[in-house]
XYZ file of N, CA and C in Angstrom:
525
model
N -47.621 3.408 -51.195
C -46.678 2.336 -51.074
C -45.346 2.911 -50.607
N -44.845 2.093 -49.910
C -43.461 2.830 -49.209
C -42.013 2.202 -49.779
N -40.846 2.949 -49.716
C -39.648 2.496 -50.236
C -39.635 0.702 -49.787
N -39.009 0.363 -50.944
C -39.057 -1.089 -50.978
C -37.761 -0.998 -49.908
N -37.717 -2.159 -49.271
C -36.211 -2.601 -48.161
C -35.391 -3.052 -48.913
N -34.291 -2.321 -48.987
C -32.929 -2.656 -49.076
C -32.325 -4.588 -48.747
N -32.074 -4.703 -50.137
C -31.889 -6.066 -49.795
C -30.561 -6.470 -50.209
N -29.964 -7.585 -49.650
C -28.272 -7.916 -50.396
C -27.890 -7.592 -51.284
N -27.001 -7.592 -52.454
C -27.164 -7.518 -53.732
C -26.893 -9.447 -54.219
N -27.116 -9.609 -54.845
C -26.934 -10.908 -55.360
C -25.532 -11.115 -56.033
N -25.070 -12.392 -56.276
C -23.347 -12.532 -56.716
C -23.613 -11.939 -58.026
N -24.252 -11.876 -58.734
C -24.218 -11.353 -60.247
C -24.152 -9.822 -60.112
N -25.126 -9.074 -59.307
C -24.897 -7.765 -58.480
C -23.622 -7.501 -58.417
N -23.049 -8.044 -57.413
C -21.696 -7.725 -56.731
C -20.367 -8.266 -57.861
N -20.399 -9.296 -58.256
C -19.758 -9.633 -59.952
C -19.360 -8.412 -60.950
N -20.782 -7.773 -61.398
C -20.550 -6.406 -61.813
C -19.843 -5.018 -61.091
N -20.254 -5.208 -60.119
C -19.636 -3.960 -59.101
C -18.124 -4.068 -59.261
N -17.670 -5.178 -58.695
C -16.330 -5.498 -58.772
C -15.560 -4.931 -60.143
N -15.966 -5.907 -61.488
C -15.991 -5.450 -62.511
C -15.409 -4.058 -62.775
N -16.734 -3.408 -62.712
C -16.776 -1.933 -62.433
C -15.727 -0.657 -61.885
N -15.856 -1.140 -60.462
C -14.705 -0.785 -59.844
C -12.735 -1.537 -60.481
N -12.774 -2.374 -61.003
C -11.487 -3.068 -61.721
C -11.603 -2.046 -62.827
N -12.211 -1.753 -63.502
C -12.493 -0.415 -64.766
C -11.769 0.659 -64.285
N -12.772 0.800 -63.563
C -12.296 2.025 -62.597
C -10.885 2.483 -62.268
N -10.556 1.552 -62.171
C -8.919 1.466 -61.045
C -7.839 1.180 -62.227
N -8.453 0.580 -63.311
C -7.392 0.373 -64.781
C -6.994 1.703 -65.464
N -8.270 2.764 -65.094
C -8.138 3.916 -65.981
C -7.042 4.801 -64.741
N -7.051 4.565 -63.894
C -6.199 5.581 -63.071
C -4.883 5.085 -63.355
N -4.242 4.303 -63.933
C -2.985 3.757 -64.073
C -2.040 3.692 -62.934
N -2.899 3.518 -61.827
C -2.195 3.205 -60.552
C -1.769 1.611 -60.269
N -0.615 1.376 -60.159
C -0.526 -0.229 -59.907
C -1.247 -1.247 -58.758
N -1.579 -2.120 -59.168
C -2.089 -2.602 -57.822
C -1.648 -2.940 -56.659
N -1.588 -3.142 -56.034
C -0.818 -3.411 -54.372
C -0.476 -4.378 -54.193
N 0.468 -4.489 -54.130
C 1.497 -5.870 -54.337
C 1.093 -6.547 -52.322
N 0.882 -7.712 -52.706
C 0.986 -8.217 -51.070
C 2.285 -8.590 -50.702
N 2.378 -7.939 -49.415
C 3.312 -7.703 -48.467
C 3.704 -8.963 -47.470
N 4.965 -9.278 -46.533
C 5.135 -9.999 -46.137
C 4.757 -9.413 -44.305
N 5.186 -9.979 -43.215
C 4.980 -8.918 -42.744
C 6.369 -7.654 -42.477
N 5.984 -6.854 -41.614
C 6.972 -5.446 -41.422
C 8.038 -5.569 -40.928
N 8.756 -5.077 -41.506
C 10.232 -5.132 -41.060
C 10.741 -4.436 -40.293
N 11.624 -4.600 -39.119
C 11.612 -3.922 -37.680
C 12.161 -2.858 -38.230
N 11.605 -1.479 -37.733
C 12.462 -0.425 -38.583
C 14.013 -0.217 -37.150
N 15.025 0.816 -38.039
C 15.969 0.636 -37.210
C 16.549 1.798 -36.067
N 15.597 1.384 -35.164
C 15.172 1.750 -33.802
C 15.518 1.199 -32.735
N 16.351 1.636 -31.676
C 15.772 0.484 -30.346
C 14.294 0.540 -29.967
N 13.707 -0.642 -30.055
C 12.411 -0.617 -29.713
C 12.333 -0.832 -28.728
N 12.868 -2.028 -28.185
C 13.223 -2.364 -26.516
C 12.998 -1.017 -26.032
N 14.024 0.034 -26.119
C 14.556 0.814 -25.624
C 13.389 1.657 -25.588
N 12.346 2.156 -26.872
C 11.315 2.823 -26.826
C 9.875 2.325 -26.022
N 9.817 0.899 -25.898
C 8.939 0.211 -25.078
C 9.193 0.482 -23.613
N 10.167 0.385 -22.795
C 10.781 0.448 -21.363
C 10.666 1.575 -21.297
N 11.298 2.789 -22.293
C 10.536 4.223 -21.692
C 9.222 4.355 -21.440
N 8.300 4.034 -22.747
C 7.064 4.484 -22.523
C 6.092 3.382 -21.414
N 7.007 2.042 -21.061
C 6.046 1.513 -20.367
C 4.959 1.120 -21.225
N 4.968 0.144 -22.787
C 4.162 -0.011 -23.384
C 4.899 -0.509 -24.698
N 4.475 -1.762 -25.220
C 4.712 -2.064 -26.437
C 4.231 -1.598 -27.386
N 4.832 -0.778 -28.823
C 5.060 -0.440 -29.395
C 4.676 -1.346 -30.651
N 4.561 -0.921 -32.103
C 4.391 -1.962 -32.824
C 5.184 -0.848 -34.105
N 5.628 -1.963 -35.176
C 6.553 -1.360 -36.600
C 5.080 -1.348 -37.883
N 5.499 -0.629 -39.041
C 4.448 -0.872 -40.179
C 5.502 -1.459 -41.136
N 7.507 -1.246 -40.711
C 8.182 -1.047 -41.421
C 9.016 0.026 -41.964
N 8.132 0.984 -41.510
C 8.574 2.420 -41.659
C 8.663 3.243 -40.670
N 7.330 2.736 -39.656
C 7.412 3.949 -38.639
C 7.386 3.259 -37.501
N 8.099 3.688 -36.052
C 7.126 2.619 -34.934
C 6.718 4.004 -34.198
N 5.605 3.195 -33.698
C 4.802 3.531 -33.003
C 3.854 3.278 -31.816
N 3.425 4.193 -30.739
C 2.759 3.474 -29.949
C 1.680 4.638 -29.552
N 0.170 3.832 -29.188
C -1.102 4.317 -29.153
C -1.121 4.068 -27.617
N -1.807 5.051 -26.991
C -2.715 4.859 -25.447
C -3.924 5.278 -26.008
N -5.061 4.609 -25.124
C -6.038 5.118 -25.332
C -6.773 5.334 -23.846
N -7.732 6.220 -23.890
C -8.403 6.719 -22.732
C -9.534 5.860 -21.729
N -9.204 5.773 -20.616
C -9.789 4.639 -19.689
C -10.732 4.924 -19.712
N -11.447 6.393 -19.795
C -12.748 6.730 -19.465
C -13.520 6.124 -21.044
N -15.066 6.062 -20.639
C -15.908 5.719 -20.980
C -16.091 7.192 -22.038
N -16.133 7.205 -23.306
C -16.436 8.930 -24.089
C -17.989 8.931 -24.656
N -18.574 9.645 -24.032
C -19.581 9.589 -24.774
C -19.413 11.247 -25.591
N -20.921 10.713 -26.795
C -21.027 11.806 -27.585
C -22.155 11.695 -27.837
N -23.010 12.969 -27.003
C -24.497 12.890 -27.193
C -24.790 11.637 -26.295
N -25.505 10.397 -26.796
C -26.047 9.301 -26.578
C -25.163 8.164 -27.008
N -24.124 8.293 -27.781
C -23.404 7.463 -28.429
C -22.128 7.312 -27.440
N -22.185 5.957 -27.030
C -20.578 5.806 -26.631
C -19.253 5.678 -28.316
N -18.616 6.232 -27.681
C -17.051 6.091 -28.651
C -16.532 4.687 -28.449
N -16.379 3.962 -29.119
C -15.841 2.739 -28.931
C -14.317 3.368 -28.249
N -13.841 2.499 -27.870
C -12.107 2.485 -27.162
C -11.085 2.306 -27.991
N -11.029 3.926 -27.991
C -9.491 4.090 -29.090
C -9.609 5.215 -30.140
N -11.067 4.964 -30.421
C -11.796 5.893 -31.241
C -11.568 7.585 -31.244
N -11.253 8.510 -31.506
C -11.341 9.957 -31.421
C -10.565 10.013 -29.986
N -9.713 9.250 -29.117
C -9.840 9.260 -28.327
C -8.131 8.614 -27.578
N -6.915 8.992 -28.750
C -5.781 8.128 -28.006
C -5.008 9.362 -28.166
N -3.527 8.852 -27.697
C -2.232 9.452 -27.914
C -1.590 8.635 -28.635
N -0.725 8.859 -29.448
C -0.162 8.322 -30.454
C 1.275 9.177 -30.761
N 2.441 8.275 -30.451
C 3.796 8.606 -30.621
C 4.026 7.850 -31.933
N 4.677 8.421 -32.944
C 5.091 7.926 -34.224
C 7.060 8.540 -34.281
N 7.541 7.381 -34.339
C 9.123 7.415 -34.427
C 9.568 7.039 -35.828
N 10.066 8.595 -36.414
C 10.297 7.608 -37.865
C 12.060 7.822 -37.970
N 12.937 6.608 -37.937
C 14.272 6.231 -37.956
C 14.996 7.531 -38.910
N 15.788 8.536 -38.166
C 17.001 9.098 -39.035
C 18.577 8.853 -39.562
N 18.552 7.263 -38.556
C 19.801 6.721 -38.490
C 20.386 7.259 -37.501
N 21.417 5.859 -37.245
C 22.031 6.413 -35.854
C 21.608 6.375 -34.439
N 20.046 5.540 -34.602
C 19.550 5.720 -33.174
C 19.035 7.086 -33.033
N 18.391 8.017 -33.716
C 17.768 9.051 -33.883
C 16.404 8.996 -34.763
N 15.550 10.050 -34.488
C 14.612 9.950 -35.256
C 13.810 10.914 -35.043
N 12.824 11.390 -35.409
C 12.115 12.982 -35.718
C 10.018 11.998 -35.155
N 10.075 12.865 -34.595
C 8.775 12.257 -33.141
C 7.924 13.183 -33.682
N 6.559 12.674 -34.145
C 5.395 13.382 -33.941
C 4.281 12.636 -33.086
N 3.595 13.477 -32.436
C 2.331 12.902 -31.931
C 1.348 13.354 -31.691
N 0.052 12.917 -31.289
C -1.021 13.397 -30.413
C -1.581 13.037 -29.295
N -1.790 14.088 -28.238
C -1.590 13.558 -26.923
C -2.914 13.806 -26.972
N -3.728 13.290 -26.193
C -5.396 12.887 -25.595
C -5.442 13.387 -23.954
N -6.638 14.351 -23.594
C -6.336 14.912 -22.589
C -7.587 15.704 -22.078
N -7.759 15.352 -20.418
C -9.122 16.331 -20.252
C -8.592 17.668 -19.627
N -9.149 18.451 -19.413
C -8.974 20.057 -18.918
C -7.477 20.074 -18.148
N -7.890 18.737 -16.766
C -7.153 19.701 -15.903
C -5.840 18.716 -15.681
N -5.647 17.767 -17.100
C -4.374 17.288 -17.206
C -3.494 18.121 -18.510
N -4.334 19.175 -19.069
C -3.122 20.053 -19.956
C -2.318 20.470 -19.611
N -2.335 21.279 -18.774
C -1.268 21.906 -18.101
C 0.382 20.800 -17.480
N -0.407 20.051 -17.043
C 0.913 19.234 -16.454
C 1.411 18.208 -18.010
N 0.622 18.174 -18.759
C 1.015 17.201 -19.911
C 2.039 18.266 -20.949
N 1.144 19.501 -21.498
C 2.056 20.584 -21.914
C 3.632 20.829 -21.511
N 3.703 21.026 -19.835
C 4.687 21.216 -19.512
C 5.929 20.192 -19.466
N 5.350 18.590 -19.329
C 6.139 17.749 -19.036
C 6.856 17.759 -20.844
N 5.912 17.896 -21.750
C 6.367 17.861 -23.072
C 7.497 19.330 -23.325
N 6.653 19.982 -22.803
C 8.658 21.172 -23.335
C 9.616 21.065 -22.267
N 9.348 20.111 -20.578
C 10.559 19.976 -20.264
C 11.645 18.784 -20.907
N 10.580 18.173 -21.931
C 11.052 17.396 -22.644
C 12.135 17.730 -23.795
N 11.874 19.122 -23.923
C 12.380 19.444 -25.552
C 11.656 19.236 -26.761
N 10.487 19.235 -26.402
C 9.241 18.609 -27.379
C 8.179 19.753 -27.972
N 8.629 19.828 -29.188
C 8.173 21.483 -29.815
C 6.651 21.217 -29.908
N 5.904 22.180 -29.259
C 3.947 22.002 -29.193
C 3.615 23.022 -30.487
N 2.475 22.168 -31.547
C 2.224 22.501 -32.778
C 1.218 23.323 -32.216
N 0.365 22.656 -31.642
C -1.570 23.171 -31.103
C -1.920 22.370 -29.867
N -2.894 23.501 -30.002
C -3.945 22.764 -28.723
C -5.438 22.606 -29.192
N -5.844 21.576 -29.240
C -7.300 21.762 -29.677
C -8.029 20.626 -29.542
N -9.661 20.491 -30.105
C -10.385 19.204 -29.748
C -10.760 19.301 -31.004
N -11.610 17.433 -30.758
C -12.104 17.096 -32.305
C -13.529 16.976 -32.498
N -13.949 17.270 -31.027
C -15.871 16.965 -30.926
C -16.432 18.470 -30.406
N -17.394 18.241 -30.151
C -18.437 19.322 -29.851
C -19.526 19.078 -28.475
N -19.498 18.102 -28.500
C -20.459 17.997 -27.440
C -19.881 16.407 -26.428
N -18.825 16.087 -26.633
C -18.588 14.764 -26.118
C -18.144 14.868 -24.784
N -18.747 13.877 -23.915
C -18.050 13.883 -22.329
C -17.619 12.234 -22.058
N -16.325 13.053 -21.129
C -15.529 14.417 -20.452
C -15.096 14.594 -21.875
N -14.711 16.111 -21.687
C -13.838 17.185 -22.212
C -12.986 16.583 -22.769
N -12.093 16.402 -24.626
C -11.447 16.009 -24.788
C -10.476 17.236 -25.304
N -9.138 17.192 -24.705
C -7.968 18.425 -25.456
C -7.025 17.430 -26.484
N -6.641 17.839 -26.774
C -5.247 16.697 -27.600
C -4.598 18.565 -28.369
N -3.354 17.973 -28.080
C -1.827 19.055 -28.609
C -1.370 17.600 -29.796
N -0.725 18.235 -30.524
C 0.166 17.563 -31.535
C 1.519 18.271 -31.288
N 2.731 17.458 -31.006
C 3.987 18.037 -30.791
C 5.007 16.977 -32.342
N 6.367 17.843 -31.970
C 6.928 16.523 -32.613
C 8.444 17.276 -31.805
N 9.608 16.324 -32.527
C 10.858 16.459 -31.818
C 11.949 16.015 -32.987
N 12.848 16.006 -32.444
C 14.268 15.084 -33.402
C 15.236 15.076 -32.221
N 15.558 13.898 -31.793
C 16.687 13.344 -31.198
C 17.028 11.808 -31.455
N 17.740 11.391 -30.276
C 17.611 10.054 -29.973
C 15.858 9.531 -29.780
N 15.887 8.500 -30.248
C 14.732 8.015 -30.323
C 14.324 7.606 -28.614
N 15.315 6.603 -27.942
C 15.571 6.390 -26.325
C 14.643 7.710 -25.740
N 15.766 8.903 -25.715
C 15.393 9.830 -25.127
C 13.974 10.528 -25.627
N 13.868 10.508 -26.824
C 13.069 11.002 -26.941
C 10.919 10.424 -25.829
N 11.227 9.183 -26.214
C 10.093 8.304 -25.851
C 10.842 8.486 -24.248
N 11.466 8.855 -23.272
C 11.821 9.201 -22.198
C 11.372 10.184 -21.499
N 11.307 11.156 -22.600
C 10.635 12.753 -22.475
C 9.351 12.304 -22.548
N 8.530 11.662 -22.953
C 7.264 11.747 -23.574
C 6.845 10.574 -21.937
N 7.545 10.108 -21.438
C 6.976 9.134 -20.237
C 6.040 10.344 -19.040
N 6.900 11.424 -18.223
C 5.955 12.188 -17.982
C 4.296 12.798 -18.436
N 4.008 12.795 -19.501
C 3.010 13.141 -20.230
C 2.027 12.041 -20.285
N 2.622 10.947 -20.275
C 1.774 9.542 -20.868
C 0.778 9.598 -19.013
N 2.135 9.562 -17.938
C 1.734 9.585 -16.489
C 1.162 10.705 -16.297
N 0.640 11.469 -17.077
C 0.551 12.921 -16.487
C -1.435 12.371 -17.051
N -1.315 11.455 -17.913
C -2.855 11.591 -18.178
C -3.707 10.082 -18.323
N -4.896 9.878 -18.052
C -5.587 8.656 -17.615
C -5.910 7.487 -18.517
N -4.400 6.994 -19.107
C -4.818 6.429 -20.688
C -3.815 4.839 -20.374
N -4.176 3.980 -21.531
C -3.456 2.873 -21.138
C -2.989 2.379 -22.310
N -2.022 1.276 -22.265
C -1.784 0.900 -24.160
C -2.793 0.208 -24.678
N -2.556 0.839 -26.082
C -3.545 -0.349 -26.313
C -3.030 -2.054 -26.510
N -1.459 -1.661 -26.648
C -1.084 -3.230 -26.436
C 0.056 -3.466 -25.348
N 0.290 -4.905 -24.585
C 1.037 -4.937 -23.229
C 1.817 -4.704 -23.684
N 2.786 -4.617 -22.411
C 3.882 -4.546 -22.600
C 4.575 -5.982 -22.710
């Protein structure tokens, strides 16, 4: 006889689970998560960071930020990567006051756009952490560097416009 199939759990099932997990989460004396309204524009020109990068940007409240992701199709093995997946650049601006702010990111990149993406980032003033990938067998070739910075926020997402043009990626939201 073979393993029985996996079937829903029933509301009395899932009743307990819940339960369970509420146990669970009482003994850690962690508070629960208060619901939120939405995010509050952090204090940034965003305008100003959108028109550099050529791409709208979005707030959590704390940080803004903006994602490209890669036009090409990624496979891995047999598996396509959904779009966005293992597979973007991501500028994160977190406000120091003043219209300043301290830039980290990760840039997404095949072979023979490192070189011009690298360089456009330190003619930027844009300190490079690494160079490295996150797969093993996925095509094309994925590189991604993590940099970060501290200036004007403007300039900073100004510096980072070469790099964005330097490689084959798009926002993930319009401008």
């Amino acid at each position: 006889m073979g393993p029985r199939p996996r079937t829903r759990p029933g509301r009395k099932e899932e009743l307990a689970l819940a339960k369970g997990l509420r146990a669970g989460f009482d003994r850690t004396g962690i508070p629960p998560a208060t619901p939120s309204g939405p995010p509050s524009p952090v204090a940034l020109d965003a305008a100003g960071i959108d028109a550099a990068l050529g791409a709208k940007g979005s707030s959590d409240g704390v940080v803004y930020k903006a994602v490209f992701a890669r036009r090409e199709t990624i496979f891995d093995g047999h598996l396509v990567l959904p779009s966005g997946l293992g597979a973007t650049s991501a500028f994160i601006f977190q406000p120091l006051g003043n219209g300043r702010a301290a830039l980290s990111g990760d840039c997404v990149m095949l072979a023979e756009e490192v070189q011009n993406v690298l360089g456009a980032l330190r003619r930027g003033g844009i300190k490079l952490v690494e160079l490295h990938n996150h797969h093993l067998t996925e095509s094309p070739r994925l590189f991604f560097t993590h940099f970060w910075a501290v200036g004007d926020a403007v300039e900073l997402a100004k510096a980072l416009r070469p790099a964005v043009d330097a490689t084959n990626v798009v926002p993930t939201s319009g401008v």
